[in-house]
XYZ file of C-alpha atoms in Angstrom:
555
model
C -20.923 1.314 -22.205
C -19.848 4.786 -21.477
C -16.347 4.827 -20.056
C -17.770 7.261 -17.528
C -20.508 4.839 -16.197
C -17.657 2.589 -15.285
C -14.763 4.790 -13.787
C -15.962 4.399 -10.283
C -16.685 0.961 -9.666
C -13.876 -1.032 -8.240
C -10.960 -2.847 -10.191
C -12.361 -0.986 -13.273
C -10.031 -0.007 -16.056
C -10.256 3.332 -17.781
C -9.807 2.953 -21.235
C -8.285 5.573 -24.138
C -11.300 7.498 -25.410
C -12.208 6.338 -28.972
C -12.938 9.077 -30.721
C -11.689 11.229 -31.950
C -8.101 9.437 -31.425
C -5.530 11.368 -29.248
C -2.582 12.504 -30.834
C -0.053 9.548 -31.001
C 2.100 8.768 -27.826
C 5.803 8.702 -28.352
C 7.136 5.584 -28.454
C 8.468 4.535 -25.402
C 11.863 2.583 -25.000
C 11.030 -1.018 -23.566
C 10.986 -0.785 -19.695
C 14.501 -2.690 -18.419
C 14.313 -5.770 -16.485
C 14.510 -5.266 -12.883
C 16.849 -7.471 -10.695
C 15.458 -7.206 -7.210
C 18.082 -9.288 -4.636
C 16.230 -9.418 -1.144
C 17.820 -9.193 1.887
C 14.719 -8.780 4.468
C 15.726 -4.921 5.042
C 16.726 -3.722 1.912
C 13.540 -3.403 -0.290
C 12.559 -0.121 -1.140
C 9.560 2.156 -3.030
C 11.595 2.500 -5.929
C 11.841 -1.154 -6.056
C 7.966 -0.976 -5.541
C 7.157 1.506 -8.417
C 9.253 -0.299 -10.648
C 7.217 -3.776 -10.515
C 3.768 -1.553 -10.628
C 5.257 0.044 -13.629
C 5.096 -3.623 -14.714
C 8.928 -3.875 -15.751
C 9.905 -7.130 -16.044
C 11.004 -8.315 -13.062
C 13.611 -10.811 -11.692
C 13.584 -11.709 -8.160
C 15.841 -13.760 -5.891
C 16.997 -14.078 -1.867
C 20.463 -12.924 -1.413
C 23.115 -15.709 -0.978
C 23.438 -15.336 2.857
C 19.711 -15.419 3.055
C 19.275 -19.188 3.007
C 22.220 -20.135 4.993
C 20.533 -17.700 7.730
C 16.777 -18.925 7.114
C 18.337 -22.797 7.481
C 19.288 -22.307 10.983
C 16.667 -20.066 11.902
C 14.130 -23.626 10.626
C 15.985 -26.244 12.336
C 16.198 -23.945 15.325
C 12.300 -23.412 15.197
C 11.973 -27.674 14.904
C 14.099 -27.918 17.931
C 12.030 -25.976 19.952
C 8.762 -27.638 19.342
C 9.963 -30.124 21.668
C 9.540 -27.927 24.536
C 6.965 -25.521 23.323
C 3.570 -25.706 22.566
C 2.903 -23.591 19.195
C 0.493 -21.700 17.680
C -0.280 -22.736 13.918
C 2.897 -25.519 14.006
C 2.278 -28.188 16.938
C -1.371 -26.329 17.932
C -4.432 -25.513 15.763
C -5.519 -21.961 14.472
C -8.049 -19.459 15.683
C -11.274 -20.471 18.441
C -9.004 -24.221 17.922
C -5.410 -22.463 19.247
C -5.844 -25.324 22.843
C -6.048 -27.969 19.932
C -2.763 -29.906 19.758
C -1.333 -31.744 16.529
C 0.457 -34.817 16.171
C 3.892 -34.432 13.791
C 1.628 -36.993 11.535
C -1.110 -34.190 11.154
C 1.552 -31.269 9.940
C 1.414 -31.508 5.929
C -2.131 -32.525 6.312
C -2.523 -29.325 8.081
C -1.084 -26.852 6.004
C -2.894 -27.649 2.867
C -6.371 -27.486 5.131
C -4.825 -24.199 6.630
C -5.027 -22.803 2.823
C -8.034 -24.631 2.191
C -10.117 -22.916 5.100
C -8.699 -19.841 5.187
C -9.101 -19.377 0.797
C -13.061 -17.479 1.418
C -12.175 -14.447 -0.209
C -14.830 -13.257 -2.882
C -14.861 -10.041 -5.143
C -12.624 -8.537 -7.783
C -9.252 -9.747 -7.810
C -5.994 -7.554 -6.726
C -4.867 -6.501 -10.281
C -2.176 -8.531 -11.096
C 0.908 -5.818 -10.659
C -0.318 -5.625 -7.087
C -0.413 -9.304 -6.330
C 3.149 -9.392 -8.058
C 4.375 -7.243 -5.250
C 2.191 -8.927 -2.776
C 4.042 -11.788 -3.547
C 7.662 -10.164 -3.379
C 6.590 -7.999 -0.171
C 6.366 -11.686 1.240
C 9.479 -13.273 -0.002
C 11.172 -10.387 1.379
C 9.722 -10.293 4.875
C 10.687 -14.064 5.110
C 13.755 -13.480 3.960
C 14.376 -11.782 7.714
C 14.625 -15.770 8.937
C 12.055 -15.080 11.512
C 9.657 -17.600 10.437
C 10.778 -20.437 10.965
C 10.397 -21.270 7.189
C 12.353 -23.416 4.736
C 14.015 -20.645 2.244
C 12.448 -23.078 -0.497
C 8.983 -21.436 0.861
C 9.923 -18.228 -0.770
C 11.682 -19.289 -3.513
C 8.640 -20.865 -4.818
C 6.693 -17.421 -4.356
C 9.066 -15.824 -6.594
C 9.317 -18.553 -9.208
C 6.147 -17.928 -9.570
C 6.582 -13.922 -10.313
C 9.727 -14.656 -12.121
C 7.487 -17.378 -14.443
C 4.912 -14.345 -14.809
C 2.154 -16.700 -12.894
C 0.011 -14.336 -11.126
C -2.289 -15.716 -8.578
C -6.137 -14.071 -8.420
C -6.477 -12.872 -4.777
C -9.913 -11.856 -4.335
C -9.880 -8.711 -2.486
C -12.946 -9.232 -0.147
C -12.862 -11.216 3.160
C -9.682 -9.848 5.242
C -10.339 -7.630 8.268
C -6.897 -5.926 7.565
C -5.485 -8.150 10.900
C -3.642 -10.209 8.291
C -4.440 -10.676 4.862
C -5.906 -14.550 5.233
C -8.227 -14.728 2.850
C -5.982 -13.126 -0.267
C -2.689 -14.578 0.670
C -4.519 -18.503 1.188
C -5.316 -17.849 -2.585
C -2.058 -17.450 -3.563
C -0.650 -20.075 -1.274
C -2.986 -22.577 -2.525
C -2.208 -21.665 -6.032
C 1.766 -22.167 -5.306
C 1.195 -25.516 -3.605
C -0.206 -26.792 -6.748
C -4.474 -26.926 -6.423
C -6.994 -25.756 -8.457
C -6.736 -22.235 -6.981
C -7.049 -20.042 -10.131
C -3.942 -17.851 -11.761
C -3.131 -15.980 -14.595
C -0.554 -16.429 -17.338
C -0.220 -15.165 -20.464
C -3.487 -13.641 -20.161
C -4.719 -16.422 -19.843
C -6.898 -18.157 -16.365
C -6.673 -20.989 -15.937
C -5.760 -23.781 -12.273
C -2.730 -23.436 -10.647
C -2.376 -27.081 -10.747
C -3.024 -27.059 -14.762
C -1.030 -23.428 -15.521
C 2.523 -24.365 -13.392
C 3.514 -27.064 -15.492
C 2.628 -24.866 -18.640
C 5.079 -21.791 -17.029
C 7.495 -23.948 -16.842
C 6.776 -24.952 -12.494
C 6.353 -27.722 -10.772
C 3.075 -28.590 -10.392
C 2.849 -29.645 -6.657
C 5.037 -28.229 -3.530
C 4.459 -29.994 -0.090
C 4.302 -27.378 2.637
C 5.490 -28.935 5.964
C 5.271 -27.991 9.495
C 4.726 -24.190 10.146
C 4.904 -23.029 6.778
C 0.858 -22.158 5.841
C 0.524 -19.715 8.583
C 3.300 -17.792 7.441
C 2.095 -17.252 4.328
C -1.336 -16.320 5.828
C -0.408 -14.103 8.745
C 1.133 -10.746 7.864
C -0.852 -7.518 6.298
C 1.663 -7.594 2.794
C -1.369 -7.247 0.578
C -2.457 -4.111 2.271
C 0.789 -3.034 2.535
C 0.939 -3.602 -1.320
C -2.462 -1.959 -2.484
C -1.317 0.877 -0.311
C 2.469 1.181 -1.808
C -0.475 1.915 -5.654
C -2.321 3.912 -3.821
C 0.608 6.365 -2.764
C 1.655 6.302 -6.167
C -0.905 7.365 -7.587
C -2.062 9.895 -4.928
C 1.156 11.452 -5.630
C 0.613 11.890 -9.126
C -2.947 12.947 -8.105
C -1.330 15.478 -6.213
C 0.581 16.657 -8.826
C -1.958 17.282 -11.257
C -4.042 18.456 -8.391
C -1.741 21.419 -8.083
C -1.390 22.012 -11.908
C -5.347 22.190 -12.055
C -5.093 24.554 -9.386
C -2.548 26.635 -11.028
C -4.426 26.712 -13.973
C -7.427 28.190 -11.953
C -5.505 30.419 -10.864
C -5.009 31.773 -14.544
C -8.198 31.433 -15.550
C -9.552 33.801 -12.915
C -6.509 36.155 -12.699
C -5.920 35.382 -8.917
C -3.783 37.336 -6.749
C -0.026 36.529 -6.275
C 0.026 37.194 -2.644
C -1.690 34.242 -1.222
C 1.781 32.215 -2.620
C 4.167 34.570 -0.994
C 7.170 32.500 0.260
C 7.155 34.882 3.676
C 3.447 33.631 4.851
C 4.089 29.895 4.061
C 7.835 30.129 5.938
C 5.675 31.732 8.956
C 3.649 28.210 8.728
C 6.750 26.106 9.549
C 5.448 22.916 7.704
C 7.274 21.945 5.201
C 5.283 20.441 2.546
C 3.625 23.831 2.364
C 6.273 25.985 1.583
C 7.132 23.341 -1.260
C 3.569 23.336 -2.435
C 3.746 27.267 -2.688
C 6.874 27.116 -3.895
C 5.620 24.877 -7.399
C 2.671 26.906 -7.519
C 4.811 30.023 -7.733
C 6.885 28.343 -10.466
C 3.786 27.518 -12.599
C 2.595 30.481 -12.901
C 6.266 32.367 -13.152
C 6.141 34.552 -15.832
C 2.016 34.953 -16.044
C 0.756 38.302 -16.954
C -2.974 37.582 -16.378
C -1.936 37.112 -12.637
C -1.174 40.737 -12.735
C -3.186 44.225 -12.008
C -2.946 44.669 -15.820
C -4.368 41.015 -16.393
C -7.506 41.524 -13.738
C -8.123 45.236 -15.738
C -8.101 43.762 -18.834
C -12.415 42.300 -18.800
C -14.129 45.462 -17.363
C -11.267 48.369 -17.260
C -14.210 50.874 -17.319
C -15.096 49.388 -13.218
C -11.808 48.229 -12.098
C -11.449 48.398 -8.689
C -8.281 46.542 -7.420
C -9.030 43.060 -5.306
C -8.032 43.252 -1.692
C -8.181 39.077 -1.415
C -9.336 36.031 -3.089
C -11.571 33.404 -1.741
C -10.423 31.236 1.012
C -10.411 28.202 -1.179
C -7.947 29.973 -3.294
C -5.675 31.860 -0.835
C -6.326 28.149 1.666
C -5.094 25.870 -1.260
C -1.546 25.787 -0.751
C -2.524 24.948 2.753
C -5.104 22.242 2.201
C -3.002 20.295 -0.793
C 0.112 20.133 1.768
C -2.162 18.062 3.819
C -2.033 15.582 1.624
C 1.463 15.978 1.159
C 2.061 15.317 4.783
C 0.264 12.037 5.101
C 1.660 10.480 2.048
C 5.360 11.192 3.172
C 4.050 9.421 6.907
C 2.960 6.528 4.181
C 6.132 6.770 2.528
C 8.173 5.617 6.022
C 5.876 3.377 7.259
C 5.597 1.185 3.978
C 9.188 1.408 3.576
C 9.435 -0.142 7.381
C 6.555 -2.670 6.681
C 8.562 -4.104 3.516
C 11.518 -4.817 5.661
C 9.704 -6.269 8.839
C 8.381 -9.427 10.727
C 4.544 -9.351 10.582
C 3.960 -12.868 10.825
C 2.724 -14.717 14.207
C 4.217 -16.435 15.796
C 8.404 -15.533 15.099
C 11.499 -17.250 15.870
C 14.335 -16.029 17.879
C 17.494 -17.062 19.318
C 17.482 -17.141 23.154
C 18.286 -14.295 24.998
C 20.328 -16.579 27.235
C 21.422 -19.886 26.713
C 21.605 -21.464 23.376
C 19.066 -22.555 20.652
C 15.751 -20.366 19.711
C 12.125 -20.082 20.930
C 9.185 -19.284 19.520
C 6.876 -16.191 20.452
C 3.758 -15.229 20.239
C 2.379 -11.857 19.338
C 0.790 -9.480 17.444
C 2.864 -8.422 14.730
C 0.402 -9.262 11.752
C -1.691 -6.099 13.011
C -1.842 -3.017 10.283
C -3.634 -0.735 12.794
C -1.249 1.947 12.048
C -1.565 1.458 8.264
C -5.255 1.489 8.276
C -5.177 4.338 10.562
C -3.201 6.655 8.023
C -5.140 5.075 5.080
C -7.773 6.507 6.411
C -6.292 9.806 7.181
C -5.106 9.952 3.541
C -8.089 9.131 2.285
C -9.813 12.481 4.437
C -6.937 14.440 2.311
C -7.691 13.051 -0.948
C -11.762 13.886 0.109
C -10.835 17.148 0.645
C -8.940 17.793 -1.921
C -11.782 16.817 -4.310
C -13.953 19.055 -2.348
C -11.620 21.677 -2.899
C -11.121 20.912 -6.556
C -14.812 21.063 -7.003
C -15.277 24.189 -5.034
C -13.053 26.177 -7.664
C -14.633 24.758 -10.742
C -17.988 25.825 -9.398
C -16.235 29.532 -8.685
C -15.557 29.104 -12.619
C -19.162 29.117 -13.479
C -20.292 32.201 -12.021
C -19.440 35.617 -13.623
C -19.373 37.398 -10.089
C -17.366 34.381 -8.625
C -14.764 34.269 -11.311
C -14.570 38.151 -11.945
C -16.068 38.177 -15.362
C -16.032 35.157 -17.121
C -19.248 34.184 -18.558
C -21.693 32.299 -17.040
C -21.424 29.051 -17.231
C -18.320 29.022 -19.055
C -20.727 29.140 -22.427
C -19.162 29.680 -25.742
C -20.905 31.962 -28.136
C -24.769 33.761 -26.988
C -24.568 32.926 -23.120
C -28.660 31.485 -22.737
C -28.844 30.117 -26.070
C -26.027 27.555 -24.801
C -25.938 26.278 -21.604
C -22.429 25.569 -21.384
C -20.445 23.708 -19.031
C -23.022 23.914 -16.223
C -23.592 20.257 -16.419
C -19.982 19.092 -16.584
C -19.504 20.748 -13.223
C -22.252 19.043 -11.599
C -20.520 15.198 -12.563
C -17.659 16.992 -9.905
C -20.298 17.711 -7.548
C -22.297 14.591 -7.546
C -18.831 12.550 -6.731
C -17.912 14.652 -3.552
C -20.663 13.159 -1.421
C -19.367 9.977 -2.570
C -15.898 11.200 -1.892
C -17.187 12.040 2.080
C -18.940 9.108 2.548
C -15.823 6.653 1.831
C -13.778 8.410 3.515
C -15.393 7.725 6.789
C -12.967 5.728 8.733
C -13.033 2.320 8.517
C -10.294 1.818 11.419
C -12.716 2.951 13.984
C -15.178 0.424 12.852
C -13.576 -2.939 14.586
C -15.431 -6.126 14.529
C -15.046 -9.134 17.296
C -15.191 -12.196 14.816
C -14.085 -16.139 15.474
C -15.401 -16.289 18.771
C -13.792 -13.266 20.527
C -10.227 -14.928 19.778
C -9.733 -11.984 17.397
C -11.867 -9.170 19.126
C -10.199 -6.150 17.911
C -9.820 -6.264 13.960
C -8.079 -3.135 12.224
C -10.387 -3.513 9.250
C -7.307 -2.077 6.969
C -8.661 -3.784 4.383
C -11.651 -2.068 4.329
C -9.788 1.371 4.524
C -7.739 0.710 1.785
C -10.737 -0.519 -0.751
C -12.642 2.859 0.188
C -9.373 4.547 -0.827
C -8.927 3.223 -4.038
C -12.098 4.011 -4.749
C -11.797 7.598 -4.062
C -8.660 7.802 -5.913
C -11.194 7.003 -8.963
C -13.655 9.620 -8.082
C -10.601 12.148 -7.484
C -9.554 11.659 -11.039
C -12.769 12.688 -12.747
C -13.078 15.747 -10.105
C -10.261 17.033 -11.316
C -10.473 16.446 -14.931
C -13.535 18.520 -14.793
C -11.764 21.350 -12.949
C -8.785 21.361 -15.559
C -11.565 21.002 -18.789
C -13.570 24.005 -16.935
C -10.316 26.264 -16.338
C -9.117 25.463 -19.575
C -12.376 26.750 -21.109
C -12.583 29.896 -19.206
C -8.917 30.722 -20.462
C -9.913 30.595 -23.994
C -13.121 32.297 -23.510
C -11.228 35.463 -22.495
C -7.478 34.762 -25.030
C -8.534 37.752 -27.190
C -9.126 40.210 -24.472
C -6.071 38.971 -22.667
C -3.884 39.593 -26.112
C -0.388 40.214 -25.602
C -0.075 38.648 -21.769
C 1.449 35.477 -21.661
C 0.267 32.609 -19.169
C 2.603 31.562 -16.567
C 5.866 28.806 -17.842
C 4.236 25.811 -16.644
C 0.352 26.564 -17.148
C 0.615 27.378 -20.927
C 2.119 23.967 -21.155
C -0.947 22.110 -19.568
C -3.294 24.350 -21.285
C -1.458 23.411 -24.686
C -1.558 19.547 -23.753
C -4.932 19.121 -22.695
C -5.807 21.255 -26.026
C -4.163 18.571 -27.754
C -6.826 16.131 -27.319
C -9.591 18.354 -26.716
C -11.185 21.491 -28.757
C -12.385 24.154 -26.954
C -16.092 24.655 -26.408
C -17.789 26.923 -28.843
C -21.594 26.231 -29.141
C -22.906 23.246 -27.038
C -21.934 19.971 -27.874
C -22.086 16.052 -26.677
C -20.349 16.893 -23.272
C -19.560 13.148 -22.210
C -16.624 12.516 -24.776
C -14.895 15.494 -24.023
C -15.037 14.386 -20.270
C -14.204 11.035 -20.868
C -10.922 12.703 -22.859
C -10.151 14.891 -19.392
C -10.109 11.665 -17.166
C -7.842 9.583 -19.314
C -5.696 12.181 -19.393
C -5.738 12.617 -15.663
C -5.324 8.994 -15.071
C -2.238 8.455 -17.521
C -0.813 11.247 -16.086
C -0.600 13.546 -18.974
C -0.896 16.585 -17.152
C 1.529 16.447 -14.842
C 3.140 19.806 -14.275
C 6.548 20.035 -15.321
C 7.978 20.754 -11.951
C 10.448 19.347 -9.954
C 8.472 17.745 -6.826
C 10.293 19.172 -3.806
């Protein structure tokens, strides 16, 4: 199967091209163990990028945490006397006016995993149910939930073990993350709920003993729900998704820059005066790395634009709006990811569970209440808003390597980007159109799924965020993004070496003739017409391993 055909569907590795090979990686120095100590307000998105990296990972509560979470427990088992309770002494959902006897309690948290496990569809890959798992541990580490501090303990034996549960992405409505997180507690309570280990899949209840586990833990009173209730797997596909938007980002702007060579673009449209006149910060830093890619560049230069037609030069007043806009448009995306940035930082260190466990504002002993807290409306709301950017982005990126194919468009190259008689090859006409078949893909999912609420379980829950939903259409679209812009740095890349002779003796810009070199690495130069698809197929894996990243400091 072509690696193409499967980039876009969902959970879908990209693998290394085949043939021919790349040129050999360096070897890399083995990734050092990571020994995360949570505190319930400490975690951090470094500590997140390192377990996505997959570095091995070590994980444990601080040693104040289970004094703190003790108390907090016998506190919470105190006031059941006087309280009725939703999910401890009451039943779930359309059943909350239910009551339950203390006899019913560990009989009820296995069938509170047992109910709510109805998730279907490709599993979270495992790095992100790693972190699902730790986002967890961490948020009950606060001592707000009236859990035992063996609950997450056995969580992160389970990560420390390397026993991954499959949590099958399909099913939440983003107002908690029920259906995933009931897969993983059933799996650490022992059932047949499926896991991985070693590579292996096999039943939790079969694969703990084997990692070295217990087979069986016994839940008791109050401790399903708070594995249930909480949005920590969408805060965890989202912490991915940032990451790699931002290294989207990056290479977005380095295929921009490299446009920018390609066609001999103005200067003037990255003058530091007209972004400082914007007052938004991520644009002047976007300008500001585009400036220092193409430092140095003499085809950005009167002399460079002379050099194809000096005969008819006539001196260009402006460039297109997508190329004098582009600073503008990437900081977009800039913007919303560094709004992501605080608000998954806050999420890791916060109580989203229902219902949470305080001491009294007067008078001794604790209470429970009842809330909301498990909502991820604002989370879904900017996931959606980062997926418009990431939309328009590819729009953008597919806008410029369409300029690329037209000689008026890109002032001269030839049509179609064609290597030797322009007619008698076709080109890269074709290559561009995989871009442009994508971007009403790219619109479509980025419709916003937080507008799109759902009354379900008999009006109890009548307003659902549908984060879940927002988040899947994002990942998504961070697939598509990646073969957009492989095609716009292949297609610049060409029309650079179509014009190298005539260009003899001006150098490309500090940064650009780096990413021109690497992507030549892999990745000849079209001549006469060839079989297209490998060469693309080269482009995206470098895109998604992040080979051309430009060498710039990200402000």
């Amino acid at each position: 199967m072509s690696l193409l055909a499967g980039l876009c569907v969902p959970g879908r590795a990209v693998a290394e091209p085949v043939a021919p090979a790349p040129a050999p990686a360096p070897t890399q120095p083995q990734a050092q163990a990571l020994d995360l100590v949570l505190d319930g307000k400490s975690f951090s998105l470094r500590d997140a990028a390192a377990i996505l990296d997959g570095r091995p990972v070590t994980a444990r509560l601080a040693p104040s945490v289970p004094a703190a979470m003790n108390r907090s427990r016998q506190g919470a088992l105190a006031a059941l006397e006087t309280q009725r309770v939703y999910g401890w002494n009451q039943a779930l959902g359309p059943l909350k006016d239910r009551p339950l006897s203390p006899e019913q309690a560990e009989q009820f948290q296995r069938n509170v995993l047992r109910s709510h496990a109805a998730g279907v569809g490709e599993p979270l890959p495992d790095n992100v149910a790693r972190l699902a798992l730790i986002l967890k541990a961490n948020q009950m580490a606060r001592g707000t939930y009236g859990v035992r501090p063996e609950v997450p303990q056995r969580l992160l034996a389970m990560v420390n073990a390397g026993v991954v549960p499959l949590m099958p992405q399909i099913g939440s409505l983003g107002t908690g993350d029920l259906q995933p997180q009931a897969a993983a507690g059933l799996a650490a309570i022992g059932e047949n709920a499926p896991v991985r280990y070693r590579g292996r899949v096999g039943p939790a209840s079969e694969i703990l003993p084997q990692a070295g586990l217990a087979r069986d833990f016994v839940l008791q009173a109050g401790e399903a729900l708070p594995i249930v209730s909480g949005s920590t797997v969408v805060a965890a596909m989202l912490m991915d998704s940032v990451r790699r938007a931002t290294v989207l980002a990056d290479q977005a702007e380095g295929a921009f820059a490299l446009f920018m060579e390609a066609t001999r673009a103005e200067r003037s449209s990255l003058d530091a005066r007209t972004h400082k006149e914007r007052h938004i910060p991520e644009e002047n830093a976007v300008a500001e790395r585009l400036r220092a890619m193409v430092r140095g560049s003499g085809w950005m230069t009167e002399e460079g634009r002379r050099r194809l037609d000096p005969a008819n030069y006539e001196p260009r007043v402006q460039d297109a709006v997508s190329v004098r806009a582009a600073p503008h448009i990437m900081a977009g995306l800039r913007h919303v990811l560094a709004d992501m940035r605080r608000t998954l930082v806050r999420e890791a260190n916060s109580s989203t569970s229902n219902p949470l466990v305080f001491q009294r504002r007067q008078g001794q002993g604790y209470e429970f209440v009842m809330g909301g807290n498990w909502d991820a409306s604002i989370m879904g709301h900017l996931t959606d808003s980062l997926n418009a950017e990431i939309a328009d982005v590819g729009v953008l990126s597919q806008e410029l390597s369409g300029r690329l194919l037209s000689p008026r468009w890109s002032y001269g190259l030839p049509a179609n980007l064609a290597g030797g008689t322009v007619g008698l090859n076709s080109g890269m006409v074709q290559v561009q159109t995989v871009a442009a078949a994508l971007v009403p893909e790219l619109q479509v999912r980025a419709t916003p799924a937080g507008t799109l609420s759902r009354p379900v379980k008999d009006g109890q829950e009548d307003h659902n965020t549908m984060a879940m939903a927002s988040v899947r259409d994002l990942r998504e679209n961070l697939d598509r993004l990646e073969i957009v812009l492989a095609v716009q740095y292949l297609m610049a890349a060409q029309g650079i070496d179509l014009i190298a002779e005539r260009m003899a003796g001006l150098p490309l810009g500090e940064v650009t003739q780096g990413l021109h070199d690497e992507l030549r690495r892999y990745i000849t130069p079209l001549a006469d017409d060839r079989y297209q698809t490998p060469d693309l197929e080269r482009a995206i894996w470098l895109v998604r391993t992040g080979h051309l990243v430009p060498t710039v400091t990200a402000a």
